[in-house]
Short mmCIF file of C-alpha atoms and ligand atoms in Angstrom, two decimals:
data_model
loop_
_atom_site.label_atom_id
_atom_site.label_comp_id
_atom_site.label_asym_id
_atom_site.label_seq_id
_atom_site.Cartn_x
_atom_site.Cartn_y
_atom_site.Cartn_z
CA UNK A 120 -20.99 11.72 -11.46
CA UNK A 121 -17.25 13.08 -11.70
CA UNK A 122 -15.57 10.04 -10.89
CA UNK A 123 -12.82 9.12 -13.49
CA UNK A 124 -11.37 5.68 -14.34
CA UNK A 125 -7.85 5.48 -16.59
CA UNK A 126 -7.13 2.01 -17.91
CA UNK A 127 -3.47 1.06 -19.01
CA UNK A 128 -2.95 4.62 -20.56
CA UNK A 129 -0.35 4.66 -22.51
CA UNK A 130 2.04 7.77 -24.55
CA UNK A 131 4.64 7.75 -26.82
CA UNK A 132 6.48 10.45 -28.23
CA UNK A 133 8.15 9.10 -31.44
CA UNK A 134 10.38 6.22 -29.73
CA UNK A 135 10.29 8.02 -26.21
CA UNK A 136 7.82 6.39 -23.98
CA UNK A 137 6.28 9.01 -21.54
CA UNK A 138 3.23 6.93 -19.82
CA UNK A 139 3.60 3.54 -19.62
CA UNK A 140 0.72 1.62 -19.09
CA UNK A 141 -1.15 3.74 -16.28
CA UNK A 142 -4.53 2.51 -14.36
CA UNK A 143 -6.16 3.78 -11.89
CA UNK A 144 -9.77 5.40 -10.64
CA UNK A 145 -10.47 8.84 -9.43
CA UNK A 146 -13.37 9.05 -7.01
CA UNK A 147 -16.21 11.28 -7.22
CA UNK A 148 -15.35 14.27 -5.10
CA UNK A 149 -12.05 13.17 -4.04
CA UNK A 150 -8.57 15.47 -4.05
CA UNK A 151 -6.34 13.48 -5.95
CA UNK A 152 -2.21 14.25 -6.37
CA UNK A 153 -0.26 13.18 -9.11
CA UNK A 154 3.34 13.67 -7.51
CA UNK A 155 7.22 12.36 -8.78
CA UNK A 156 10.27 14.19 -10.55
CA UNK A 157 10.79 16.15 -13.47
CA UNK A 158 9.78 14.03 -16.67
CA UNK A 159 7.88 11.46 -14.59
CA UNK A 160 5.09 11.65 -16.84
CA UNK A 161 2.56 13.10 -14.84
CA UNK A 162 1.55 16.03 -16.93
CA UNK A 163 1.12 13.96 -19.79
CA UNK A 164 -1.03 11.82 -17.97
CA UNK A 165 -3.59 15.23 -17.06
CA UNK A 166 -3.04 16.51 -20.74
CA UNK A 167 -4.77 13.00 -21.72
CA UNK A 168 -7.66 13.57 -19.20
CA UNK A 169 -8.24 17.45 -20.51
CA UNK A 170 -7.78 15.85 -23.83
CA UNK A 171 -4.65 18.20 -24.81
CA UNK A 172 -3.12 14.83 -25.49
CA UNK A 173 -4.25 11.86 -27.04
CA UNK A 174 -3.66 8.87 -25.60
CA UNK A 175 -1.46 6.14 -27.69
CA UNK A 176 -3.58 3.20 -26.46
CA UNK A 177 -5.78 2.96 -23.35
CA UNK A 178 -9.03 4.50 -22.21
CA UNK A 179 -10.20 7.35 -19.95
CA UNK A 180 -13.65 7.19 -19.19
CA UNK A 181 -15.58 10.34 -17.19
CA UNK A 182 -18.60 9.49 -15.33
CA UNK A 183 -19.97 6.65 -17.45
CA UNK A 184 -18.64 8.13 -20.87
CA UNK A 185 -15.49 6.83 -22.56
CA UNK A 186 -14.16 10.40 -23.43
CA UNK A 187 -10.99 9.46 -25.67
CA UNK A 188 -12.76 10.84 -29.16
CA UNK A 189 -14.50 13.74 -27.31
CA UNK A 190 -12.90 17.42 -27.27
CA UNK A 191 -11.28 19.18 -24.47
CA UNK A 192 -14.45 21.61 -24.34
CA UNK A 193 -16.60 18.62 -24.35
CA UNK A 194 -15.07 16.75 -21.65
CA UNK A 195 -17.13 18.82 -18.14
CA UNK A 196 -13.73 20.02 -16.77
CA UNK A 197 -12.27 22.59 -15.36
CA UNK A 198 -8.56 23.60 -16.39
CA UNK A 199 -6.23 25.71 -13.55
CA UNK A 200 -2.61 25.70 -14.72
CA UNK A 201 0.85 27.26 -14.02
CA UNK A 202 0.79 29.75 -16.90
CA UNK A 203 -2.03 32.13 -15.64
CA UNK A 204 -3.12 33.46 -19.05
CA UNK A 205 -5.33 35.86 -17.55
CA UNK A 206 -6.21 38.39 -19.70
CA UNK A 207 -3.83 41.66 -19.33
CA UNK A 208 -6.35 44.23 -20.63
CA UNK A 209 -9.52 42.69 -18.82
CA UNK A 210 -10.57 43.58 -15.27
CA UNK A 211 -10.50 40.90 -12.84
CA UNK A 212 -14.50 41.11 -13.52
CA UNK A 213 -14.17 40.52 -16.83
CA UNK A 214 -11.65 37.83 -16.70
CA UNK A 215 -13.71 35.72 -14.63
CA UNK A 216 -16.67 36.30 -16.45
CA UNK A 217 -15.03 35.82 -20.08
CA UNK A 218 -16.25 31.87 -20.13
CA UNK A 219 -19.47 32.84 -19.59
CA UNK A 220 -19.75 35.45 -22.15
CA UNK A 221 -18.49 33.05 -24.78
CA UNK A 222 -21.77 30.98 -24.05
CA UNK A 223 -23.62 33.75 -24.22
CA UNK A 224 -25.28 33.92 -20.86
CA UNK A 225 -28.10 36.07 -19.46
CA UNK A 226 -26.39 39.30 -17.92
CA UNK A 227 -27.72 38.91 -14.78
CA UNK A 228 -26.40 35.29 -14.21
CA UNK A 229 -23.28 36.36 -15.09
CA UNK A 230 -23.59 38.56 -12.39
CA UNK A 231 -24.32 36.34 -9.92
CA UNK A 232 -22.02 33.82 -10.76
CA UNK A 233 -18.89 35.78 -11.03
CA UNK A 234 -19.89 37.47 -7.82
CA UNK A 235 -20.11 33.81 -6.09
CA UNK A 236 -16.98 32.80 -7.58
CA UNK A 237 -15.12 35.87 -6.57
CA UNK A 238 -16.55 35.19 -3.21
CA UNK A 239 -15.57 31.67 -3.20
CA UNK A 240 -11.55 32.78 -3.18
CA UNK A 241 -11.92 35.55 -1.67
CA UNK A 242 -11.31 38.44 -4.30
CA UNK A 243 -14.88 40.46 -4.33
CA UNK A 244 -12.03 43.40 -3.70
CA UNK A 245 -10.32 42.63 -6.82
CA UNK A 246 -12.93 43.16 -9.36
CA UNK A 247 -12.39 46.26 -10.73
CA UNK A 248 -8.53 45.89 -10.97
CA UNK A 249 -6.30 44.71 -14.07
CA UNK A 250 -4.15 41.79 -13.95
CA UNK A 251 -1.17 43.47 -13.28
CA UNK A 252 -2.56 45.28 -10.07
CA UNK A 253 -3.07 41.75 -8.54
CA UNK A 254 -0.06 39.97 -6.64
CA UNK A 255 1.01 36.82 -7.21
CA UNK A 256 -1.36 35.40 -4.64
CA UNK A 257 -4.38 37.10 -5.92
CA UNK A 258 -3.65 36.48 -9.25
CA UNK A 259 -3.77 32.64 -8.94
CA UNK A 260 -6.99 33.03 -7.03
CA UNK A 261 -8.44 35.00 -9.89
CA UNK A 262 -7.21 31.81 -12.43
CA UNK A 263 -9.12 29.52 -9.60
CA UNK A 264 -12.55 31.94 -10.04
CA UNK A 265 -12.54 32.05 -14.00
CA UNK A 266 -12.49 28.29 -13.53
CA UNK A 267 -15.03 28.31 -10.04
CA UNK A 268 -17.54 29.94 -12.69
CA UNK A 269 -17.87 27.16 -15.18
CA UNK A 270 -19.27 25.04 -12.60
CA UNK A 271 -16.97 22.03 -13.54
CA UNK A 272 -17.34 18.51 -11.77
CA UNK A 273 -13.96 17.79 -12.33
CA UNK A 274 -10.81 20.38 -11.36
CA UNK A 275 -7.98 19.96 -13.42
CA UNK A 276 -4.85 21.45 -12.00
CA UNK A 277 -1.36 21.64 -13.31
CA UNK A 278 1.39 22.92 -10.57
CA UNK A 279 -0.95 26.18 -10.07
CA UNK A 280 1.43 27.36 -7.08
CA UNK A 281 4.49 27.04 -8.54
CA UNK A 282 5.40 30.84 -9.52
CA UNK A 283 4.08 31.68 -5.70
CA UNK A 284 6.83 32.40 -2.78
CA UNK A 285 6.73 30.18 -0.33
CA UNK A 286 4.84 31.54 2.04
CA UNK A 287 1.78 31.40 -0.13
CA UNK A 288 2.68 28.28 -1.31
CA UNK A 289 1.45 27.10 2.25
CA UNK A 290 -1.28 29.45 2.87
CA UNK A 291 -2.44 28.53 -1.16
CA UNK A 292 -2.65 25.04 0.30
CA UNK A 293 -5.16 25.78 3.06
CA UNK A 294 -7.47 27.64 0.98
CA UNK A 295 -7.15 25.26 -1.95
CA UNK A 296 -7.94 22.46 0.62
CA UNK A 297 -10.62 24.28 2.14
CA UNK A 298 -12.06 25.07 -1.24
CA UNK A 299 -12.08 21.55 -2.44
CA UNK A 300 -14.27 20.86 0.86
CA UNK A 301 -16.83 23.57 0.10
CA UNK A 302 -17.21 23.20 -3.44
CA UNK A 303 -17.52 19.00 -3.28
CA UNK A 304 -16.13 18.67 -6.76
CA UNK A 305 -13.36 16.19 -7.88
CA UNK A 306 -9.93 17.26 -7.87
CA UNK A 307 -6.82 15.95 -10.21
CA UNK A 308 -3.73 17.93 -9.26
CA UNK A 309 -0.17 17.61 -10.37
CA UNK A 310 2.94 19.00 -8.59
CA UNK A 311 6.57 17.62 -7.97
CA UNK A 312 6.39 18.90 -4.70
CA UNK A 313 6.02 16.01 -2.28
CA UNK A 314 5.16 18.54 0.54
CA UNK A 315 1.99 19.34 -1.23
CA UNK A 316 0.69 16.32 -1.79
CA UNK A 317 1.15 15.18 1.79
CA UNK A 318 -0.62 18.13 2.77
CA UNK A 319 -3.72 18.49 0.56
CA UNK A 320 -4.71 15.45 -1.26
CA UNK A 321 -6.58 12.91 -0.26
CA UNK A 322 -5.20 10.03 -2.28
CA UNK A 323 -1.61 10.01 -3.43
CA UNK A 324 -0.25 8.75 -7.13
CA UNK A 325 3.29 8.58 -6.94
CA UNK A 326 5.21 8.68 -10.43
CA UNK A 327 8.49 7.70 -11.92
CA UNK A 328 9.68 7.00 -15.36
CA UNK A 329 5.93 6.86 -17.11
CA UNK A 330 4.32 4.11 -14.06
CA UNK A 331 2.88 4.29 -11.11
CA UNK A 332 5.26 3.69 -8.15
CA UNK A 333 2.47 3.46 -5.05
CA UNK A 334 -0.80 4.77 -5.37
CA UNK A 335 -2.14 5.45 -1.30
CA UNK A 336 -3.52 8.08 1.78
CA UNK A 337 -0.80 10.36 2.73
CA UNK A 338 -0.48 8.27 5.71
CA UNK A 339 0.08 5.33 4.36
CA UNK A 340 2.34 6.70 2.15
CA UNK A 341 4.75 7.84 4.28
CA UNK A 342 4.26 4.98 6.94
CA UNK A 343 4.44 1.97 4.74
CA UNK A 344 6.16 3.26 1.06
CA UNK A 345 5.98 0.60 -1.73
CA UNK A 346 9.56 1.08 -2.84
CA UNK A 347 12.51 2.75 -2.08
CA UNK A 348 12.23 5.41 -4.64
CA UNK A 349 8.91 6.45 -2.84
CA UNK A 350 10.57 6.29 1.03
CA UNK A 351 13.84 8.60 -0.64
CA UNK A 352 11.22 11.05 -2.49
CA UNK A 353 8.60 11.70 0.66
CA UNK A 354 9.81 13.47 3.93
CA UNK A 355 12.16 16.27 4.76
CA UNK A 356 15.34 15.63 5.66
CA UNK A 357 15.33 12.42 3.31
CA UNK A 358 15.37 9.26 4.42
CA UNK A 359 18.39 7.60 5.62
CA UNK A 360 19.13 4.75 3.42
CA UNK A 361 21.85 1.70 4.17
CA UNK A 362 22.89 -1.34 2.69
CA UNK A 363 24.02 -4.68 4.38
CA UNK A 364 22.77 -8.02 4.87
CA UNK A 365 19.89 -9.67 7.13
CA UNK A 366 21.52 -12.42 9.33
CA UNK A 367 19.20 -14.63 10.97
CA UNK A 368 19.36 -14.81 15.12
CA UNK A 369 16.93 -17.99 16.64
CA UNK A 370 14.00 -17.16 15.61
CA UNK A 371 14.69 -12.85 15.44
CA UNK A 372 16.49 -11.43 12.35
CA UNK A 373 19.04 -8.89 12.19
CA UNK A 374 20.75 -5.93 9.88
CA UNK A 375 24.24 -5.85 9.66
CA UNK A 376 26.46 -3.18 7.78
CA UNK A 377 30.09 -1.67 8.91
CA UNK A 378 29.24 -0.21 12.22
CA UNK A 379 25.34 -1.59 12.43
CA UNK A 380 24.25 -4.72 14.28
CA UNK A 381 20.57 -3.72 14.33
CA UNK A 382 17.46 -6.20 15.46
CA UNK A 383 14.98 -5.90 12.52
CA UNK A 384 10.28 -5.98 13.04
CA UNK A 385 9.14 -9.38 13.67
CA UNK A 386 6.95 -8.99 10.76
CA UNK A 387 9.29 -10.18 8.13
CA UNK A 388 8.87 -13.17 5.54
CA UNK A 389 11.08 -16.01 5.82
CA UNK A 390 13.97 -17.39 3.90
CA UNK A 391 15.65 -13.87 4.34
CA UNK A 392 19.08 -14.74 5.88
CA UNK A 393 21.74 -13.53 4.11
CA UNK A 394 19.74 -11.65 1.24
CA UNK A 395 21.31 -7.79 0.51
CA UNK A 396 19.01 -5.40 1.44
CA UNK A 397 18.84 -1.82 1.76
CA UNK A 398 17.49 -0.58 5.67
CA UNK A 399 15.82 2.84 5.02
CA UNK A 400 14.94 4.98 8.44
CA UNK A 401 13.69 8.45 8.54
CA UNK A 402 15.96 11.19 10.74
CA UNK A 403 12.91 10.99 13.56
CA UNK A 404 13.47 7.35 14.20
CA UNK A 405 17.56 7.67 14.60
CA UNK A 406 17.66 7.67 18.36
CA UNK A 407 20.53 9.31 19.88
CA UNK A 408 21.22 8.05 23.67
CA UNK A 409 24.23 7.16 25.44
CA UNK A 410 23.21 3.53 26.22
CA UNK A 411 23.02 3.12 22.57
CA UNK A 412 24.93 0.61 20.87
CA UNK A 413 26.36 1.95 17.73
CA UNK A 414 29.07 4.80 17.74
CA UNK A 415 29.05 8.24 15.53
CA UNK A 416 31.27 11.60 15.43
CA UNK A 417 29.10 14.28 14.63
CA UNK A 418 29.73 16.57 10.78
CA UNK A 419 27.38 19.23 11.02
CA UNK A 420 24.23 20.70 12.61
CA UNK A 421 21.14 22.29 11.31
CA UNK A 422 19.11 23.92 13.75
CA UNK A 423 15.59 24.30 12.52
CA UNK A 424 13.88 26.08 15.53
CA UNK A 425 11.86 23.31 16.53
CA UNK A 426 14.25 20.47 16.27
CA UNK A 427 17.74 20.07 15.04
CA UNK A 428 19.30 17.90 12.57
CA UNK A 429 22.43 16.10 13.11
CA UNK A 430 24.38 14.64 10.79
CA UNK A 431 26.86 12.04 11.50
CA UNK A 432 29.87 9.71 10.36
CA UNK A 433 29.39 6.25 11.42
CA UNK A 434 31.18 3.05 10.49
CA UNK A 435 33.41 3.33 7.19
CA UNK A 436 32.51 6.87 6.57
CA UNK A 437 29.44 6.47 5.79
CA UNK A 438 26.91 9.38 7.05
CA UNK A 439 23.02 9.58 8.73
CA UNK A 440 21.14 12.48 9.90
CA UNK A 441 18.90 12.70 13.05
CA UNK A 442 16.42 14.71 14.11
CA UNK A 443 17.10 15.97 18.23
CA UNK A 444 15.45 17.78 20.18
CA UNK A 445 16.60 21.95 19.87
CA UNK A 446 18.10 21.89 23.44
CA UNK A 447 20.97 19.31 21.83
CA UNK A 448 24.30 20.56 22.91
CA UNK A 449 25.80 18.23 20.29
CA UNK A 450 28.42 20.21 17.63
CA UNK A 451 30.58 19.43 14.62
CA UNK A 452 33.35 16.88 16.46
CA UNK A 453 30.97 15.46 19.23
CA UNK A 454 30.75 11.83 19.44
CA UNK A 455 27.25 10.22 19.85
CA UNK A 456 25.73 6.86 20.48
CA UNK A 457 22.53 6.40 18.55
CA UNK A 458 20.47 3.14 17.93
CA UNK A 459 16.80 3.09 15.56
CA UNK A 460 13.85 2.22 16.73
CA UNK A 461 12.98 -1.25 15.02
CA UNK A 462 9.37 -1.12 14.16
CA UNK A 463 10.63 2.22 12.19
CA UNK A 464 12.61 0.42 9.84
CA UNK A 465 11.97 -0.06 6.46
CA UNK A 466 13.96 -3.02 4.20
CA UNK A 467 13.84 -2.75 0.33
CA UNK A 468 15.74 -5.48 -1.89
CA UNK A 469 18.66 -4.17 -2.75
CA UNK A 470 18.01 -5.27 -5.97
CA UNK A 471 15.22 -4.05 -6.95
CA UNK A 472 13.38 -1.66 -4.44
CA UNK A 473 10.59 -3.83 -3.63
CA UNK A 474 9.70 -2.85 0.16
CA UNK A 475 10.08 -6.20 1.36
CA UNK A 476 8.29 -5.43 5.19
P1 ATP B 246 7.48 18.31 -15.14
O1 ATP B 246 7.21 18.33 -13.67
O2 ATP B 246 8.89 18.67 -15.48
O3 ATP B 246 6.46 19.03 -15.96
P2 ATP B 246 6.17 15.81 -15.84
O4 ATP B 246 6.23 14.66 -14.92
O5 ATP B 246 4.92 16.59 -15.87
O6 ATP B 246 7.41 16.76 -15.57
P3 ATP B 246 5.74 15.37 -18.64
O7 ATP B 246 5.59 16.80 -19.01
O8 ATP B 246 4.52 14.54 -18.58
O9 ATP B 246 6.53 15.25 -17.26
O10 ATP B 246 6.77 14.71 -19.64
C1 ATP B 246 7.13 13.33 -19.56
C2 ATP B 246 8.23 13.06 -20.57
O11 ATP B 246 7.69 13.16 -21.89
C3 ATP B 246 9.38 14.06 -20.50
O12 ATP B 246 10.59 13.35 -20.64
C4 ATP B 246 9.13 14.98 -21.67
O13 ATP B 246 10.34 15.49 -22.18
C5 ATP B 246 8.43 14.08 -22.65
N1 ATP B 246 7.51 14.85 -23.50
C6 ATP B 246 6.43 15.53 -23.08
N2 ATP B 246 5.78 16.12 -24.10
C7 ATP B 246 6.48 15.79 -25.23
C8 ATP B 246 6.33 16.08 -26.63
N3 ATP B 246 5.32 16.82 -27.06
N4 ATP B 246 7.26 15.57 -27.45
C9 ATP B 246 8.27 14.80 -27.00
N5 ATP B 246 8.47 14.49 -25.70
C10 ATP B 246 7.59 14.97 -24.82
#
């Protein structure tokens, strides 16, 4: 059984605090993303499940073994990280097959197994060439084989498509999913690239500052984030973000702001009138019509092919963007009347972050 539990994890570096009382549980055989900024802590937080790190206080536990005393090599995992490593003067062959040798393996399992691991990614081509005869692309899929051939339970992965272009960034993220599905083993991957995680993992941990900001689906990630530093760090453009005050109306509530009178979801708990709060809406749910009621002069367009973003002054010069349809004949100077669709809107405290629909 591969499924991992972390309970109230905690690193220091001298004074400096780097994970800060982390739980959470792993499933067997799920594709799990560790995802936030630079310095969030989220490497840390792998190092101290490959046991590269040791933890200050807390406990990992691996199937039903508490692992903190036990060595990396000890642990049943499988390491894939940003710094290749492979070996320079080994074939492909050979550096997929260089575990294996170490343990001293019958010859003709070797065989087999780098063959099936070679398979797996795609690379049975590759295995008579050197590292430096491999692209980028193929050279991360010969890091994934070397670590396909240990048979791990557990994939550890540390921002392995990072030194990719960004093409193969995406098509690295198909076969990487598609892997994970054939091979049934758990994954724990870490990247600051929110893209990625929306598009490959299963569950979503979302970092910042050493704790865990909203731990979810994709989905529900994006649909319903926990705070506002998780609505500003998923989606592309990001999220438009306003402050004002809710004013109550009979029994509906309002947001109002310079320029914004804007009727709020039912859902909502009481005792809100008058609290500060910030209004986040993605560019999709800005709705630009004429019968709108809220007024804008248009900055600057982006076309993106299959929809265009338009950002927009509103108010006391503050700015939004929307996303339009391509076929917008709206330009630098237009005026626009735009309005958001309520049940798209998300509050936060202003205070604090707290998402408080
Ligand atoms: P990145 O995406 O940049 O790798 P990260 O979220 O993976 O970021 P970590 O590498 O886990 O971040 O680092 C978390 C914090 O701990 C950073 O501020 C880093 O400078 C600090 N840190 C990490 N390792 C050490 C160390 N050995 N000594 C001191 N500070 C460290």
């Amino acid at each position: 059984m591969a499924r991992i539990q972390i309970k109230d994890l905690v690193k220091t570096f001298g004074a400096y605090t780097a994970v800060n009382g982390i739980s959470m549980e792993i499933k067997d055989g799920e594709f799990m993303i560790m995802v936030g900024p630079s310095g969030c802590g989220k490497t840390t937080t792998l190092n101290m499940i490959s046991g590269l790190e040791t933890p200050t206080s807390g406990e990992i536990v691996i199937g039903n073994t508490v692992v903190n005393d036990l060595e990396p090599g000890e642990r049943g995992l499988g390491m894939v990280f940003q710094d290749l490593a492979l070996f320079p003067h080994m074939t492909v062959y050979e550096n997929i097959a260089f575990g294996l040798r170490i343990k001293k393996e019958p010859q003709a399992e070797i065989e087999r197994r780098v063959r099936a691991a070679a398979e797996a990614v795609h690379i049975t081509p590759l295995l008579a060439k050197l590292p430096r005869q491999c692209s980028g692309g193929e050279s991360q899929r010969v890091a994934l084989a070397r670590t396909i051939v240990t048979n791990p339970a557990v994939f550890l992965m540390d921002e392995p498509l990072s030194s990719l272009d960004a093409k193969l960034r995406v098509d690295m993220r198909t076969e990487l999913k598609s892997l994970h599905a054939r091979l049934g083993a758990t994954f724990v991957y870490v990247t600051h690239d929110q893209a990625e995680a929306m598009t490959m993992a299963d569950s979503i941990v979302v970092m910042s500052n050493g704790r865990i900001e909203q731990l979810g689906t994709p989905l529900a990630i994006y649909n319903t984030p926990a705070t506002q530093f998780v609505a500003g760090f998923f989606g592309t453009p990001t999220m438009n973000f306003l402050e004002g005050t809710v004013e109550a109306n009979g029994a509906g509530r309002r947001f109002t702001a310079p320029g914004i009178d804007q009727p709020l979801p039912d859902r909502l708990p009481t005792g809100m009138a008058g609290k500060k709060v910030t209004l986040g809406v993605r560019s999709e749910h800005v709705l630009v019509d004429a019968n709108a009621p809220h007024a804008g002069t248009v900055s600057i367009t982006e076309p993106l092919g299959d929809a265009t973003l338009v950002h927009f002054d509103y108010g006391q010069g503050k700015t939004l963007v929307a996303k339009v349809p391509p076929t917008t004949t709206l330009g630098p100077g237009s005026t626009l009347r735009f309005r958001f669709a309520p049940e798209a809107c998300h509050l936060f405290d202003a205070a604090g972050g707290a998402r408080l629909n």
